[in-house]
mmCIF file of C-alpha atoms and ligand atoms in Angstrom:
data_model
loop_
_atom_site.group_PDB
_atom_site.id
_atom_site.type_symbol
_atom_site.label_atom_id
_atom_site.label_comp_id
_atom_site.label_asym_id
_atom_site.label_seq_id
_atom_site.Cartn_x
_atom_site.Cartn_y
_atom_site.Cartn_z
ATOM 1 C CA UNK A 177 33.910 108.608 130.414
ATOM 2 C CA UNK A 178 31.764 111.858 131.057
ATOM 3 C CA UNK A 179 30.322 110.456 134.051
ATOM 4 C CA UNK A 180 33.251 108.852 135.637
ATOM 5 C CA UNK A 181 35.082 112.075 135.368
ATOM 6 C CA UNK A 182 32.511 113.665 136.912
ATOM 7 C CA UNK A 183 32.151 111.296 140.245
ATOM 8 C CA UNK A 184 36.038 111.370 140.534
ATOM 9 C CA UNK A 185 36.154 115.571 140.612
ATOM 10 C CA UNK A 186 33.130 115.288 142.961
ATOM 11 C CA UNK A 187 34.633 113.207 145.156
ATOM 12 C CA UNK A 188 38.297 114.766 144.883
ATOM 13 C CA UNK A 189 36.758 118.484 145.726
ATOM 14 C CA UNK A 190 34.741 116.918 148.681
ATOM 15 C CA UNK A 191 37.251 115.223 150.480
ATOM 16 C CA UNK A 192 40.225 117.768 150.187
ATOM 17 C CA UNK A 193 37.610 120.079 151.238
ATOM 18 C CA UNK A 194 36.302 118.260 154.193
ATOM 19 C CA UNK A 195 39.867 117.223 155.194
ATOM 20 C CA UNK A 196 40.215 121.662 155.720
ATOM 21 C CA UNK A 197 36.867 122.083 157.024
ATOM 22 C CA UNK A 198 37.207 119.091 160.179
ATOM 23 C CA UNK A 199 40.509 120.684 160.810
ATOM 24 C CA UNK A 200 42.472 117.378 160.795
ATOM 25 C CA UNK A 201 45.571 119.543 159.892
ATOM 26 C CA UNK A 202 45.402 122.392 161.091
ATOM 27 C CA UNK A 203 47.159 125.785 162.746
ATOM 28 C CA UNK A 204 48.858 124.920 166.152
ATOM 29 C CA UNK A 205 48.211 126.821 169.613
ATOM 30 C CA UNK A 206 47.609 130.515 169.145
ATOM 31 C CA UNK A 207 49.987 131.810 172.057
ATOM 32 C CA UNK A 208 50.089 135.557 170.694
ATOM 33 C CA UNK A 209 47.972 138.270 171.830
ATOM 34 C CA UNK A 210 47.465 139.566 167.725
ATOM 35 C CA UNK A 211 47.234 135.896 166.565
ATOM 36 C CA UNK A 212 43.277 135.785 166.851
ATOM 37 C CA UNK A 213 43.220 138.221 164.199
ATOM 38 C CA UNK A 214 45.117 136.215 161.629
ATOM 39 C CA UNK A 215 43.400 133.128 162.413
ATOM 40 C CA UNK A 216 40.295 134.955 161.737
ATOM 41 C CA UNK A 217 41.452 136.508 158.459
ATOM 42 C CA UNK A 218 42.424 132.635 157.366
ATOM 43 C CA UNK A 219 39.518 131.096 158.421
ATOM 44 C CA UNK A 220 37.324 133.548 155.902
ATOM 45 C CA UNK A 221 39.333 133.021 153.437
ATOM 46 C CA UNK A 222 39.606 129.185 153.745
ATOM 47 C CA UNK A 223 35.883 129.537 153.882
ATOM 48 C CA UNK A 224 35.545 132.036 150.851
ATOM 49 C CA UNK A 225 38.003 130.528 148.774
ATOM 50 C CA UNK A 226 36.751 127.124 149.960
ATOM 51 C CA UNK A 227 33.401 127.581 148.837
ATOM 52 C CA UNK A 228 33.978 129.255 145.943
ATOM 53 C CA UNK A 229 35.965 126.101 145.129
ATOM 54 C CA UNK A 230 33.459 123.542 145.926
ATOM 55 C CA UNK A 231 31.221 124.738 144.024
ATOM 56 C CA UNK A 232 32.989 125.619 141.286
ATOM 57 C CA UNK A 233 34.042 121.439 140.806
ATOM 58 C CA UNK A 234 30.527 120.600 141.736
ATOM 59 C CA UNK A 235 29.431 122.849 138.178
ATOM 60 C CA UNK A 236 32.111 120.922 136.162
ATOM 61 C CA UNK A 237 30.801 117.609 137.672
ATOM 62 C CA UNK A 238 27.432 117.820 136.719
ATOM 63 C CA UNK A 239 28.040 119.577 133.548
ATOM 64 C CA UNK A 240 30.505 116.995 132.228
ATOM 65 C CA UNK A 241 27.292 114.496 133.885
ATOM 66 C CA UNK A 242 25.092 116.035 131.841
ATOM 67 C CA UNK A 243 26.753 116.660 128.573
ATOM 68 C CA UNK A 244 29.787 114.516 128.718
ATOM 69 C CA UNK A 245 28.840 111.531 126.977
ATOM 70 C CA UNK A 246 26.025 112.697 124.781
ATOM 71 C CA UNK A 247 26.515 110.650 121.196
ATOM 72 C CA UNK A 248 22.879 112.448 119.849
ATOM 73 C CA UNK A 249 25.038 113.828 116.692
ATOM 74 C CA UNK A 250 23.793 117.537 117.421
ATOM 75 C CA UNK A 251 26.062 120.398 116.876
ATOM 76 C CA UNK A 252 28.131 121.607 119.627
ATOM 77 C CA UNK A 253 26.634 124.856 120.306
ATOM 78 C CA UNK A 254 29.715 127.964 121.327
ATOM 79 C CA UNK A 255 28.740 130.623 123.338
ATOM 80 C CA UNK A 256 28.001 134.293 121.619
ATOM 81 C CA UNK A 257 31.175 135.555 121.162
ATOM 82 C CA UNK A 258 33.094 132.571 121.400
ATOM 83 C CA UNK A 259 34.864 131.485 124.993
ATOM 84 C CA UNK A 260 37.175 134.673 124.801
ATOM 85 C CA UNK A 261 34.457 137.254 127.047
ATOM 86 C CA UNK A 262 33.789 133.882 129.374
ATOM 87 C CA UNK A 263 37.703 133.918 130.201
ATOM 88 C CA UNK A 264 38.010 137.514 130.773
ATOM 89 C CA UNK A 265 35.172 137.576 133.101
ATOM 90 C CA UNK A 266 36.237 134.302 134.934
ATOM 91 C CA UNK A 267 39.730 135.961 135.074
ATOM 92 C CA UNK A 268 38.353 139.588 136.253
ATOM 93 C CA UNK A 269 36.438 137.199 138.608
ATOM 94 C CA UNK A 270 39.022 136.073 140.688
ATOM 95 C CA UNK A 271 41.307 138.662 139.965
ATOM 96 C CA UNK A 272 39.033 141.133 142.009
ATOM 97 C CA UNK A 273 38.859 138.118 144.842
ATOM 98 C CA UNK A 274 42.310 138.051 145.133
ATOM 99 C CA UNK A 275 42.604 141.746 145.281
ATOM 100 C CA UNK A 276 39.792 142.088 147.884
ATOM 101 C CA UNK A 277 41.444 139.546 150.125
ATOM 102 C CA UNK A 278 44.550 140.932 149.799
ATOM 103 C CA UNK A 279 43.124 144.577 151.248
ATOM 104 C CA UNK A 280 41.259 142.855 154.152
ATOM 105 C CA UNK A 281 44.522 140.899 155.197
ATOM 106 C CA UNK A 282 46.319 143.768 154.934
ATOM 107 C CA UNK A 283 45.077 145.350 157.747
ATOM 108 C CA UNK A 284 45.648 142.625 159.780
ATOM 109 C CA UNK A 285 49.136 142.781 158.721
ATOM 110 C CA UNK A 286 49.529 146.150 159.032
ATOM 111 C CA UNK A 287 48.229 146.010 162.783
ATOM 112 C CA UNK A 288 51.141 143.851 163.255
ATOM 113 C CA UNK A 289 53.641 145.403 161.645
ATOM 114 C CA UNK A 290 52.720 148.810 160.901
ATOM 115 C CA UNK A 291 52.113 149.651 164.594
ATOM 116 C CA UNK A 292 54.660 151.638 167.048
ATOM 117 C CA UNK A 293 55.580 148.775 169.843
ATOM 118 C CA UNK A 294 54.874 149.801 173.395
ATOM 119 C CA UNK A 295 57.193 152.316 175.041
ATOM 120 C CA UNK A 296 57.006 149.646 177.906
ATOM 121 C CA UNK A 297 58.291 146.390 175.973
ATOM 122 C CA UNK A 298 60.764 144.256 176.862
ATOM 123 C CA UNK A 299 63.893 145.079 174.244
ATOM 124 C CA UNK A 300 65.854 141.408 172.741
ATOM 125 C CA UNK A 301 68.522 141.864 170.079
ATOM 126 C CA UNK A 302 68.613 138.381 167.598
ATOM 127 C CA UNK A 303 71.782 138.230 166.149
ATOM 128 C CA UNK A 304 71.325 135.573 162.878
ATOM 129 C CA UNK A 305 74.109 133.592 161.697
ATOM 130 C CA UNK A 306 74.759 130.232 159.349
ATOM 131 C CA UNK A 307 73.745 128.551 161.551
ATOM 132 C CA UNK A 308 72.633 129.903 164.814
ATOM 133 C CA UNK A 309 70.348 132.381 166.989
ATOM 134 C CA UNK A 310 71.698 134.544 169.693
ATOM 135 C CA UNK A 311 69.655 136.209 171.658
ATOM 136 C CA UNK A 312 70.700 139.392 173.678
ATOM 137 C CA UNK A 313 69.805 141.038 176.739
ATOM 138 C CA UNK A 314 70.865 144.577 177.574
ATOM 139 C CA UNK A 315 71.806 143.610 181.512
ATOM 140 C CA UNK A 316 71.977 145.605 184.362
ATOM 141 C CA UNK A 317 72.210 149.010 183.137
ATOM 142 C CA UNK A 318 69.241 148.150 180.800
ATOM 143 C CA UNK A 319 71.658 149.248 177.890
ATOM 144 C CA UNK A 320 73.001 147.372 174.916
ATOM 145 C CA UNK A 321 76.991 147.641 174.215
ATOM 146 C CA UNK A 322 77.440 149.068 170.886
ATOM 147 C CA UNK A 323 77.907 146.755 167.919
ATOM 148 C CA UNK A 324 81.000 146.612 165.796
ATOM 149 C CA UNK A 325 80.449 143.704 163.152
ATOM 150 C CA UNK A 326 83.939 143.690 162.472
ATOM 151 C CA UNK A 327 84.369 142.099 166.297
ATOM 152 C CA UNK A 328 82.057 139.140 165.528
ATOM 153 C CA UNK A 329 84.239 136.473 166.490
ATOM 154 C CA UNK A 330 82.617 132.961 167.051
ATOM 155 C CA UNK A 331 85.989 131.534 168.559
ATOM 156 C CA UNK A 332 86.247 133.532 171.640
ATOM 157 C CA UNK A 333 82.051 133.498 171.767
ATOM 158 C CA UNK A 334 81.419 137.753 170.633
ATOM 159 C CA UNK A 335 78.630 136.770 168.466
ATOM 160 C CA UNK A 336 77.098 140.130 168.300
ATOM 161 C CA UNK A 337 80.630 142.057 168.319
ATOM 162 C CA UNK A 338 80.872 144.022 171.258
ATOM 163 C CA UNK A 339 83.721 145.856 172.462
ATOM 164 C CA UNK A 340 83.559 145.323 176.414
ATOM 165 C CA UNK A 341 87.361 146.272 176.725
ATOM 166 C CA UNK A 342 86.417 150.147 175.616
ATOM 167 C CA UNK A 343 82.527 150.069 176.184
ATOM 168 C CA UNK A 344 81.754 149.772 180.021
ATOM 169 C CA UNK A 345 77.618 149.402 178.560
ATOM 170 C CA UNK A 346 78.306 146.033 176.592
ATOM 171 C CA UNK A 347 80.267 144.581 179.939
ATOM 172 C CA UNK A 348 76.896 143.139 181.444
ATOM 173 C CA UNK A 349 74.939 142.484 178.209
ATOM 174 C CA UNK A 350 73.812 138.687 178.750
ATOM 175 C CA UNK A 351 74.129 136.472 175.590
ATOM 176 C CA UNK A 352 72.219 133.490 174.915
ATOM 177 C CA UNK A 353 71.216 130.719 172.442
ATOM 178 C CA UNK A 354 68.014 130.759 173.618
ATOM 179 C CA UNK A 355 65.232 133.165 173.727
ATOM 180 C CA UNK A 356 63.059 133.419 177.455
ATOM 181 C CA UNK A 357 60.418 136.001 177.626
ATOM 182 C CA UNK A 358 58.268 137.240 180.338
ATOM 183 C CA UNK A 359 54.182 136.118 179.231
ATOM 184 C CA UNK A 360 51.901 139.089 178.928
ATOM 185 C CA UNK A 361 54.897 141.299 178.789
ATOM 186 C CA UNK A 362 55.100 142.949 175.266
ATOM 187 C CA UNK A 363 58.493 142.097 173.433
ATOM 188 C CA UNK A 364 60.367 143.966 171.336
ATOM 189 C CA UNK A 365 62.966 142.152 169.179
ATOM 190 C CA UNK A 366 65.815 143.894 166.987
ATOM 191 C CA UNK A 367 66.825 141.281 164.021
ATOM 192 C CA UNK A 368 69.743 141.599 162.621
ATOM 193 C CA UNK A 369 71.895 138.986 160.692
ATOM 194 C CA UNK A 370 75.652 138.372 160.213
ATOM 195 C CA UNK A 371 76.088 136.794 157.371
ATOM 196 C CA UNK A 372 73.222 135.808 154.573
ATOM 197 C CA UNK A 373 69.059 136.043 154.668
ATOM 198 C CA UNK A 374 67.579 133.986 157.604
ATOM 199 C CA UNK A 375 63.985 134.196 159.242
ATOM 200 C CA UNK A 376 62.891 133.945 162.592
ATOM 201 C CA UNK A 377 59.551 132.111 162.823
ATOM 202 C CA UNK A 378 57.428 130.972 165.700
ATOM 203 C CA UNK A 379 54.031 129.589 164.189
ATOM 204 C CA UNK A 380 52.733 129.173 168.103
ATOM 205 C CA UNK A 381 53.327 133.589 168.081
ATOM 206 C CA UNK A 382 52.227 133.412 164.295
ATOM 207 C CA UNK A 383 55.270 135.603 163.591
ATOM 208 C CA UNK A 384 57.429 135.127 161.131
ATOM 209 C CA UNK A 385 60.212 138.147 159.830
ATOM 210 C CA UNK A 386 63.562 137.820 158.207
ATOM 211 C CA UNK A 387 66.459 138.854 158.884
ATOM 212 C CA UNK A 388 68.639 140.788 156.448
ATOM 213 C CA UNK A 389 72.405 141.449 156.359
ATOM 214 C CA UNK A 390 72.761 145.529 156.812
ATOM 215 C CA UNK A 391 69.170 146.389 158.508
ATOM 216 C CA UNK A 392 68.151 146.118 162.086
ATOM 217 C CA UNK A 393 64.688 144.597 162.094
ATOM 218 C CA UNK A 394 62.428 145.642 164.782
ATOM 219 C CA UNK A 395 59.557 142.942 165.304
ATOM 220 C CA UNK A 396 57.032 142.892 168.234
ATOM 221 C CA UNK A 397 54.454 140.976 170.285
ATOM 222 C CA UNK A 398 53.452 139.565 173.248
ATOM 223 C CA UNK A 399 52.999 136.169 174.286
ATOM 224 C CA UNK A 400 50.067 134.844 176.167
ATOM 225 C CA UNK A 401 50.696 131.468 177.430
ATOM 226 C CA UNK A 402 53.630 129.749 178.631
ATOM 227 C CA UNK A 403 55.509 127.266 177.414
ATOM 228 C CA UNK A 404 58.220 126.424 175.252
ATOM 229 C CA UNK A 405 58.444 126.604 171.298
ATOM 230 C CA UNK A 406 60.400 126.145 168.641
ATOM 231 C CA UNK A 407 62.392 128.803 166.661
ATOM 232 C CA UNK A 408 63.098 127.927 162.846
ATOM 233 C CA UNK A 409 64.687 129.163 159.821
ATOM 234 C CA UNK A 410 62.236 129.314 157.321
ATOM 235 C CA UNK A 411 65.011 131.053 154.793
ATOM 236 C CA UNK A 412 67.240 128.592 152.768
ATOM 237 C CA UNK A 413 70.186 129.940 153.901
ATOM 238 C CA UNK A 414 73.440 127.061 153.335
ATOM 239 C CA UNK A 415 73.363 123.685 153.433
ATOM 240 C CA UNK A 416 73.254 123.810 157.407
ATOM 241 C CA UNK A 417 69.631 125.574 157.063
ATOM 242 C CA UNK A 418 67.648 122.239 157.783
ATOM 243 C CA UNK A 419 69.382 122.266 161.481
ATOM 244 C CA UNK A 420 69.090 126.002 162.387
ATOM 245 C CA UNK A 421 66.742 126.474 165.387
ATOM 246 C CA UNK A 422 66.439 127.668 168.578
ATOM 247 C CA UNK A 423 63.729 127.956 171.176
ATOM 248 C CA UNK A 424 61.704 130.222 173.022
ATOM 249 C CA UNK A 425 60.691 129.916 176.517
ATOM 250 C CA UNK A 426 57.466 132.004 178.163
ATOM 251 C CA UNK A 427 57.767 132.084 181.844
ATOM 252 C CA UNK A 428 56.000 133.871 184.467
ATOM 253 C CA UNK A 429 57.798 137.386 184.913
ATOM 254 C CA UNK A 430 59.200 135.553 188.777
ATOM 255 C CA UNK A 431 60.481 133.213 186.671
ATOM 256 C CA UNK A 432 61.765 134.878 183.947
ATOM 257 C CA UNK A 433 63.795 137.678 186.136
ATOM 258 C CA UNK A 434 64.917 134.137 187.637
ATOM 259 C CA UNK A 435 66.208 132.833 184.854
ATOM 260 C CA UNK A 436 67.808 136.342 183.714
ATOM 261 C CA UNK A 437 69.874 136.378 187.212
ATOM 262 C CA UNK A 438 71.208 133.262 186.438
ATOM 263 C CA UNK A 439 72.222 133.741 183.022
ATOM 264 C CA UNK A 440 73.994 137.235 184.382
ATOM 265 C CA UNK A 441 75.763 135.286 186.455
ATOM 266 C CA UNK A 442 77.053 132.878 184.101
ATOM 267 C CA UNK A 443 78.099 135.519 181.682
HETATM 268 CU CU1 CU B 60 69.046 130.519 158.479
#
């Protein structure tokens, strides 16, 4: 019984980890211009982690090998001490791996998030609702109309609630239901939601932020490739959750002022 246990956790350890290792599954296009930096940070710790695992099941494989099935009527030895200081230290172990990981991906985070955006960046208000994006751009006065939540009215199309009878700067604001942005351009988006939690993650911009009710969420990047993504809701947020998407567009900056003109037009 010793033995087969130990071919099946040898085998079971070998193939999950080769399955990681050949990449078979693994992260889509990187179209970001900070998304080298977190596919670095999960590659080590794949690698780390992965290792550490590895061998880990390779020690209980040959130990249950070994030992397992040994009928010689000797007395189990115990460790000094008993397995109590062998738990602690395993725990301690990869307690202080955890911890150490956690600090190194901080700062990856933090480079991300913890950063001022560029003064220069193109400015997109999200509006979030169950179960929609709307994307906002400030038109041609490069100003965004006040919002008055209280005007949200999905009938008559005011999704962020702007009052363009008394406030001339909301009059050209251009809204949309789906996000274009300029490539190489950095983007700066302001997330804020109508109703309940959502989250506004591109896995291609490895970004992903939610949206809460009562905060305006700045988030930025900038994209380096064109193309066209998807959008998801990665918060459970109603039972319409599994459909809420939207997509975003990179274009070439001819394009993309383009595609802006038309949208003005159509507004
Ligand atoms: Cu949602």
């Amino acid at each position: 019984m010793g033995k087969l246990f130990a071919v099946v956790v040898a085998i079971i350890a070998l193939v999950s980890a080769a399955l990681f290792a050949s990449h078979i599954w693994w992260l889509p296009v990187d179209i970001s211009a900070h998304g080298h930096a977190i596919d670095r940070q999960l590659s080590e710790t794949m690698v780390t982690s992965g290792a550490l695992f590895v061998l880990s099941q390779l020690a209980l494989a040959v130990f249950a090998w070994r030992y397992g099935d040994r009928r010689d009527g000797r007395q189990v030895k115990t460790f000094p001490g008993g397995a109590t200081p062998m738990v602690v230290f395993a725990t301690v172990l990869v307690g202080a791996e955890v911890l150490a990981l956690t600090f190194v991906g901080s700062k990856v985070w933090a480079g991300i998030y913890q950063t001022a955006p560029d003064p220069n960046s193109l400015q997109i208000d999200v509006q979030a609702e169950q179960f929609a994006f709307y994307f906002r751009y400030p038109g041609a006065d490069r100003t965004f109309g006040a919002v008055h939540p209280e005007r949200i009215d999905e009938a008559s199309g005011n999704f962020f609630g702007l009052d363009p009878a008394n406030d001339s700067t909301a009059r050209d604001d251009i809204v949309v239901p789906s996000l274009a942005i300029p490539v190489n351009r950095p983007i700066l988006l302001t997330l804020r939601a109508k109703d309940v939690n959502h989250a506004f993650y591109v896995p291609e911009l490895r970004i992903q932020q939610d949206f809460v009710p009562g905060l305006v969420i700045p988030l930025h990047f900038t994209a380096t490739q064109t193309g066209k993504h998807e959008i998801v809701c990665t918060q459970l947020c109603g039972l319409g959750h599994y459909n809420m998407r939207a997509y975003v567009e990179v274009m070439s900056q001819e394009q993309f002022d383009q595609w802006l003109k038309e949208r003005a037009a159509e507004q």
